[in-house]
Amino acid sequence: MPPTLRGRLAPSPTGAQHVGNARTYLIAWLAARSKGAGVILRMEDIDSPRIKPAAAEQAIDDLRWLGLDWDGDPIVQTTRLARYEAVLDRLKRQDLVYPCICTRSDIAAAASAPHAEHEGPNYPGTCAHRSVADAGTLAAMGRPFAWRFRANESPPFVDEFCGDVWVDRAQSGGDFVVWKSAGSPAYQLAVVVDDAEMGVTEVIRGDDLIPSTPRQILLYQSLGWTPPRFAHVPLVVGEDGRRLAKRHGDTRLAALRDAGVKAESLIGLLAWSCGWLEKPEPITPTELIPLYRLEAIPHRPCMLTPALLRGIGYS
Ligand code: GLU
């Protein structure tokens, strides 16, 4: 029997969902539904200091407003901490991780090479000589430490949208944190454990996450799991070509909705930006299923201008 296909929507409730998030969710949802695949909704809420109370509920309302659906109840990462810990233990037993006492500023001070925004500076390997057994001594000394994965390589991968991708090891950040010193799992570990255990076969996300993918593939390989198919799609940017932010005006989905914008109008605008419609016109995600083509999406960032927003009744 062929494996069941499954995609996912994975909002981080660190703030409000905006038009850029909506475009990625729409693509991810259509990629799954157009193949008859399931879709799960996973709240990525482990990044505790940045999580905003109420943002998870708001994200669910936003997704429903857009007309996207999912199978089963939302899955919440903070209810799965024991799973991540079990996998960290496996990595410790395999000697693939080491305790690291470096602080962010230690690493920033040691960094010389330019680095990918998402990944932080390249880790210089200061603690790489440590072994799993050193963790006990550090704990006894009261030294906080993170767990870092020994990333000896940066595996190339085939991206369903971008084609062949290879991220230089220096750009993907070198040895990476899988467990933070504050005692919680890092994104790289949680996302791999979740996608693998939840049977996710289609990962469609923003191309800002490309430098994370080689790291995640290393984790899949170490754990003996099959990686999903990855497609990284361009982000939405403002008129200055920079990632959507406050300076580009209020592009929160809740703000559009409160201003009376119809979800179908926004979906139509996004569908046009993806090359599935000749012009922006109201349409639902379900109506887009037969029109969806990943290859029609332009390979440049999607520029959201005030004029485009005015066109859907938002100014
Ligand atoms: N939760 C992440 C975000 O909202 C997405 C992570 C992923 O798709 O792997 O940016």
Short mmCIF file of C-alpha atoms and ligand atoms in Angstrom, two decimals:
data_model
loop_
_atom_site.label_atom_id
_atom_site.label_comp_id
_atom_site.label_asym_id
_atom_site.label_seq_id
_atom_site.Cartn_x
_atom_site.Cartn_y
_atom_site.Cartn_z
CA MET A 1 0.00 0.00 0.00
CA PRO A 2 1.37 3.49 -0.79
CA PRO A 3 2.00 5.55 2.34
CA THR A 4 -0.78 7.90 3.36
CA LEU A 5 -0.02 11.44 2.26
CA ARG A 6 -0.26 14.13 4.90
CA GLY A 7 0.50 17.83 4.99
CA ARG A 8 0.47 20.24 7.87
CA LEU A 9 -0.25 23.79 8.94
CA ALA A 10 2.19 24.75 11.69
CA PRO A 11 1.57 28.23 13.08
CA SER A 12 3.77 29.63 15.83
CA PRO A 13 1.59 31.58 18.25
CA THR A 14 4.37 34.11 18.83
CA GLY A 15 2.25 36.88 17.38
CA ALA A 16 -0.60 37.56 15.00
CA GLN A 17 -0.86 35.74 11.68
CA HIS A 18 -0.51 38.09 8.72
CA VAL A 19 -1.04 38.05 4.98
CA GLY A 20 2.36 36.43 4.46
CA ASN A 21 1.52 33.53 6.75
CA ALA A 22 -1.82 33.17 4.97
CA ARG A 23 -0.10 32.71 1.60
CA THR A 24 2.13 29.94 2.94
CA TYR A 25 -0.81 28.20 4.65
CA LEU A 26 -2.88 28.43 1.47
CA ILE A 27 -0.11 26.84 -0.59
CA ALA A 28 0.51 24.13 2.04
CA TRP A 29 -3.19 23.34 2.29
CA LEU A 30 -3.68 23.20 -1.48
CA ALA A 31 -0.56 21.08 -1.97
CA ALA A 32 -2.04 18.53 0.42
CA ARG A 33 -5.70 18.66 -0.54
CA SER A 34 -4.97 18.62 -4.29
CA LYS A 35 -3.28 15.24 -3.77
CA GLY A 36 -6.14 14.01 -1.61
CA ALA A 37 -3.79 14.20 1.38
CA GLY A 38 -4.76 14.76 4.99
CA VAL A 39 -3.87 17.99 6.78
CA ILE A 40 -3.00 18.37 10.43
CA LEU A 41 -2.88 21.59 12.41
CA ARG A 42 0.01 21.84 14.84
CA MET A 43 0.52 24.71 17.25
CA GLU A 44 4.24 25.29 17.55
CA ASP A 45 4.21 26.79 21.02
CA ILE A 46 7.47 25.59 22.59
CA ASP A 47 9.34 28.86 22.13
CA SER A 48 8.11 29.96 25.55
CA PRO A 49 9.37 33.51 26.01
CA ARG A 50 7.98 34.51 22.60
CA ILE A 51 4.59 32.78 22.86
CA LYS A 52 1.68 35.21 23.22
CA PRO A 53 -1.31 34.02 25.20
CA ALA A 54 -4.44 33.98 23.03
CA ALA A 55 -2.40 33.93 19.82
CA ALA A 56 -3.08 30.21 19.34
CA GLU A 57 -6.84 30.70 19.43
CA GLN A 58 -6.50 33.69 17.17
CA ALA A 59 -4.45 31.63 14.69
CA ILE A 60 -7.19 28.98 14.60
CA ASP A 61 -9.84 31.67 14.00
CA ASP A 62 -7.70 33.16 11.23
CA LEU A 63 -7.25 29.80 9.49
CA ARG A 64 -10.97 29.08 9.70
CA TRP A 65 -11.76 32.56 8.39
CA LEU A 66 -9.51 31.89 5.40
CA GLY A 67 -11.57 28.76 4.68
CA LEU A 68 -8.80 26.27 5.47
CA ASP A 69 -9.60 23.09 7.37
CA TRP A 70 -7.71 20.22 8.97
CA ASP A 71 -8.34 16.70 10.15
CA GLY A 72 -8.80 16.04 13.86
CA ASP A 73 -8.09 18.36 16.74
CA PRO A 74 -5.17 20.79 16.69
CA ILE A 75 -2.01 19.23 18.09
CA VAL A 76 -0.18 21.33 20.66
CA GLN A 77 3.59 20.93 20.99
CA THR A 78 3.72 21.79 24.69
CA THR A 79 1.62 18.66 25.40
CA ARG A 80 4.31 16.52 23.75
CA LEU A 81 7.41 17.44 25.76
CA ALA A 82 7.92 13.85 26.93
CA ARG A 83 8.17 12.71 23.28
CA TYR A 84 10.89 15.24 22.51
CA GLU A 85 12.75 14.28 25.65
CA ALA A 86 12.64 10.60 24.68
CA VAL A 87 14.22 11.43 21.32
CA LEU A 88 16.86 13.62 22.97
CA ASP A 89 17.73 10.59 25.10
CA ARG A 90 18.15 8.52 21.95
CA LEU A 91 20.55 11.10 20.53
CA LYS A 92 22.49 11.09 23.80
CA ARG A 93 22.77 7.31 23.70
CA GLN A 94 24.08 7.59 20.12
CA ASP A 95 26.65 10.21 21.26
CA LEU A 96 25.34 12.60 18.63
CA VAL A 97 24.82 15.50 21.03
CA TYR A 98 26.99 17.26 23.56
CA PRO A 99 26.32 19.72 26.38
CA CYS A 100 27.11 23.31 25.46
CA ILE A 101 27.54 26.13 27.97
CA CYS A 102 28.06 28.92 25.43
CA THR A 103 25.76 31.88 25.73
CA ARG A 104 24.35 33.75 22.75
CA SER A 105 26.82 36.56 23.28
CA ASP A 106 29.78 34.13 23.46
CA ILE A 107 28.75 32.80 20.07
CA ALA A 108 28.06 36.21 18.56
CA ALA A 109 31.48 37.38 19.74
CA ALA A 110 33.19 34.38 18.13
CA ALA A 111 31.27 34.64 14.87
CA SER A 112 33.04 36.12 11.91
CA ALA A 113 31.24 34.74 8.85
CA PRO A 114 27.95 36.21 7.68
CA HIS A 115 25.08 33.96 8.70
CA ALA A 116 21.54 33.11 7.74
CA GLU A 117 19.06 35.24 9.63
CA HIS A 118 17.06 32.32 11.02
CA GLU A 119 20.00 30.30 12.23
CA GLY A 120 22.08 32.84 14.10
CA PRO A 121 25.85 32.93 13.84
CA ASN A 122 27.77 29.81 12.89
CA TYR A 123 28.63 27.86 16.04
CA PRO A 124 32.43 27.87 16.44
CA GLY A 125 32.53 24.47 18.16
CA THR A 126 33.75 25.77 21.54
CA CYS A 127 32.06 22.93 23.47
CA ALA A 128 32.42 20.20 20.83
CA HIS A 129 35.10 18.48 22.93
CA ARG A 130 32.52 17.76 25.64
CA SER A 131 30.83 14.39 25.92
CA VAL A 132 27.40 13.34 27.09
CA ALA A 133 28.94 12.24 30.40
CA ASP A 134 30.10 15.83 31.10
CA ALA A 135 26.48 16.86 31.54
CA GLY A 136 26.38 15.40 35.04
CA THR A 137 29.40 17.46 36.15
CA LEU A 138 27.98 20.65 34.64
CA ALA A 139 24.64 20.05 36.34
CA ALA A 140 26.41 19.42 39.68
CA MET A 141 28.22 22.76 39.22
CA GLY A 142 24.92 24.48 38.53
CA ARG A 143 26.03 25.48 35.02
CA PRO A 144 23.11 25.81 32.63
CA PHE A 145 23.75 24.03 29.35
CA ALA A 146 22.05 23.33 26.06
CA TRP A 147 22.37 20.15 24.00
CA ARG A 148 23.96 20.59 20.62
CA PHE A 149 23.86 18.13 17.72
CA ARG A 150 27.14 17.29 15.97
CA ALA A 151 26.39 18.44 12.44
CA ASN A 152 29.43 17.17 10.62
CA GLU A 153 27.89 17.81 7.23
CA SER A 154 25.13 19.74 5.53
CA PRO A 155 23.30 17.23 3.34
CA PRO A 156 22.02 18.47 -0.02
CA PHE A 157 18.35 17.86 -0.73
CA VAL A 158 15.88 18.05 -3.56
CA ASP A 159 13.22 20.67 -2.93
CA GLU A 160 9.92 20.17 -4.75
CA PHE A 161 9.82 23.89 -5.55
CA CYS A 162 13.45 25.09 -5.58
CA GLY A 163 15.07 22.01 -7.11
CA ASP A 164 18.53 20.93 -5.89
CA VAL A 165 19.51 22.75 -2.72
CA TRP A 166 22.77 22.70 -0.88
CA VAL A 167 23.38 24.99 2.06
CA ASP A 168 26.99 25.59 2.99
CA ARG A 169 27.62 24.21 6.48
CA ALA A 170 28.76 27.64 7.63
CA GLN A 171 25.48 29.14 6.41
CA SER A 172 23.35 26.49 8.07
CA GLY A 173 25.05 27.28 11.36
CA GLY A 174 27.24 24.27 12.17
CA ASP A 175 26.46 22.23 15.30
CA PHE A 176 22.95 23.22 16.31
CA VAL A 177 20.92 23.29 19.50
CA VAL A 178 18.33 20.55 19.90
CA TRP A 179 17.56 21.29 23.54
CA LYS A 180 17.76 24.76 25.01
CA SER A 181 19.53 25.60 28.26
CA ALA A 182 16.18 26.73 29.62
CA GLY A 183 15.16 23.08 29.51
CA SER A 184 12.88 23.01 26.49
CA PRO A 185 13.24 21.42 23.06
CA ALA A 186 14.47 23.55 20.18
CA TYR A 187 12.43 23.97 17.01
CA GLN A 188 14.71 21.69 14.95
CA LEU A 189 14.15 18.72 17.22
CA ALA A 190 10.45 19.24 17.89
CA VAL A 191 9.56 19.74 14.24
CA VAL A 192 11.33 16.55 13.16
CA VAL A 193 9.85 14.44 15.95
CA ASP A 194 6.40 15.81 15.17
CA ASP A 195 6.53 15.49 11.41
CA ALA A 196 7.87 11.94 11.70
CA GLU A 197 5.49 10.75 14.42
CA MET A 198 2.49 12.45 12.82
CA GLY A 199 3.19 10.84 9.45
CA VAL A 200 3.69 14.15 7.65
CA THR A 201 4.89 13.50 4.10
CA GLU A 202 4.53 17.01 2.61
CA VAL A 203 6.29 19.95 4.27
CA ILE A 204 5.52 23.24 2.56
CA ARG A 205 6.89 26.30 4.31
CA GLY A 206 8.55 29.65 3.81
CA ASP A 207 11.96 29.73 2.13
CA ASP A 208 13.43 31.49 5.18
CA LEU A 209 13.55 27.96 6.65
CA ILE A 210 15.79 26.51 3.92
CA PRO A 211 18.91 26.68 6.16
CA SER A 212 17.06 24.58 8.76
CA THR A 213 16.30 21.75 6.37
CA PRO A 214 19.80 20.18 6.20
CA ARG A 215 19.80 20.10 10.00
CA GLN A 216 16.43 18.43 10.06
CA ILE A 217 17.55 15.90 7.45
CA LEU A 218 20.54 15.04 9.67
CA LEU A 219 18.14 14.35 12.51
CA TYR A 220 15.94 12.17 10.29
CA GLN A 221 19.00 10.21 9.19
CA SER A 222 20.31 9.77 12.74
CA LEU A 223 16.97 8.56 13.97
CA GLY A 224 16.44 6.20 11.04
CA TRP A 225 13.34 8.03 9.82
CA THR A 226 12.39 8.91 6.25
CA PRO A 227 12.33 12.68 5.65
CA PRO A 228 9.17 14.18 4.17
CA ARG A 229 9.09 15.94 0.80
CA PHE A 230 10.08 19.58 1.28
CA ALA A 231 8.94 22.60 -0.71
CA HIS A 232 10.12 26.04 0.35
CA VAL A 233 8.13 28.87 -1.14
CA PRO A 234 8.99 32.58 -1.39
CA LEU A 235 7.84 34.89 1.38
CA VAL A 236 5.63 37.94 1.10
CA VAL A 237 7.57 41.19 1.27
CA GLY A 238 6.64 44.86 1.47
CA GLU A 239 7.34 47.47 -1.20
CA ASP A 240 10.89 47.86 0.08
CA GLY A 241 11.54 44.18 -0.65
CA ARG A 242 11.83 43.36 3.06
CA ARG A 243 9.87 40.76 4.96
CA LEU A 244 6.40 41.89 6.05
CA ALA A 245 6.63 43.83 9.28
CA LYS A 246 4.87 46.59 11.16
CA ARG A 247 6.45 49.29 9.02
CA HIS A 248 4.45 47.94 6.07
CA GLY A 249 1.17 48.77 7.81
CA ASP A 250 -1.21 46.45 9.59
CA THR A 251 -1.31 43.25 7.55
CA ARG A 252 -2.69 41.06 10.34
CA LEU A 253 -5.49 38.82 9.14
CA ALA A 254 -7.59 39.94 12.09
CA ALA A 255 -7.19 43.56 11.00
CA LEU A 256 -8.31 42.76 7.44
CA ARG A 257 -11.30 40.85 8.76
CA ASP A 258 -12.24 43.64 11.20
CA ALA A 259 -12.06 46.11 8.32
CA GLY A 260 -14.68 44.05 6.48
CA VAL A 261 -12.38 42.42 3.90
CA LYS A 262 -13.91 39.16 2.65
CA ALA A 263 -11.67 36.11 3.05
CA GLU A 264 -12.48 35.12 -0.56
CA SER A 265 -11.08 38.44 -1.78
CA LEU A 266 -7.80 37.88 0.07
CA ILE A 267 -7.62 34.26 -1.15
CA GLY A 268 -8.20 35.55 -4.70
CA LEU A 269 -5.36 38.05 -4.35
CA LEU A 270 -3.03 35.36 -3.01
CA ALA A 271 -4.08 32.92 -5.74
CA TRP A 272 -3.35 35.54 -8.39
CA SER A 273 0.07 36.16 -6.79
CA CYS A 274 0.72 32.42 -7.10
CA GLY A 275 -0.14 32.40 -10.80
CA TRP A 276 -3.39 30.41 -10.48
CA LEU A 277 -5.75 33.24 -11.47
CA GLU A 278 -5.48 35.80 -14.30
CA LYS A 279 -6.59 38.57 -11.99
CA PRO A 280 -7.38 38.90 -8.29
CA GLU A 281 -11.00 37.85 -7.92
CA PRO A 282 -12.87 36.32 -4.99
CA ILE A 283 -12.53 32.55 -4.69
CA THR A 284 -12.45 29.97 -1.89
CA PRO A 285 -9.57 27.59 -1.12
CA THR A 286 -11.76 24.64 -2.10
CA GLU A 287 -12.51 26.20 -5.50
CA LEU A 288 -8.76 26.59 -6.01
CA ILE A 289 -7.99 22.87 -5.63
CA PRO A 290 -8.27 22.13 -9.38
CA LEU A 291 -6.27 25.28 -10.24
CA TYR A 292 -3.38 24.63 -7.86
CA ARG A 293 0.05 24.12 -9.41
CA LEU A 294 3.19 24.45 -7.30
CA GLU A 295 5.24 25.18 -10.42
CA ALA A 296 3.10 28.21 -11.32
CA ILE A 297 4.29 30.10 -8.24
CA PRO A 298 6.86 32.78 -9.15
CA HIS A 299 10.34 32.19 -7.78
CA ARG A 300 10.66 35.72 -6.45
CA PRO A 301 9.22 37.09 -3.22
CA CYS A 302 5.59 38.14 -3.43
CA MET A 303 5.43 41.93 -3.13
CA LEU A 304 2.39 43.17 -1.25
CA THR A 305 1.66 46.80 -2.11
CA PRO A 306 -0.91 49.17 -0.59
CA ALA A 307 -2.57 49.27 -4.03
CA LEU A 308 -3.09 45.49 -4.00
CA LEU A 309 -4.62 45.73 -0.51
CA ARG A 310 -6.85 48.60 -1.63
CA GLY A 311 -8.00 46.36 -4.47
CA ILE A 312 -9.53 43.97 -1.93
CA GLY A 313 -11.11 46.78 0.04
CA TYR A 314 -8.41 47.35 2.65
CA SER A 315 -6.76 50.70 3.07
N1 GLU B 1 6.11 27.29 13.05
C1 GLU B 1 6.95 27.76 12.00
C2 GLU B 1 6.51 29.15 11.57
O1 GLU B 1 5.37 29.53 11.82
C3 GLU B 1 6.91 26.86 10.79
C4 GLU B 1 7.88 25.76 10.93
C5 GLU B 1 7.85 24.77 9.80
O2 GLU B 1 7.01 24.88 8.91
O3 GLU B 1 8.68 23.86 9.84
O4 GLU B 1 7.31 29.86 10.99
#
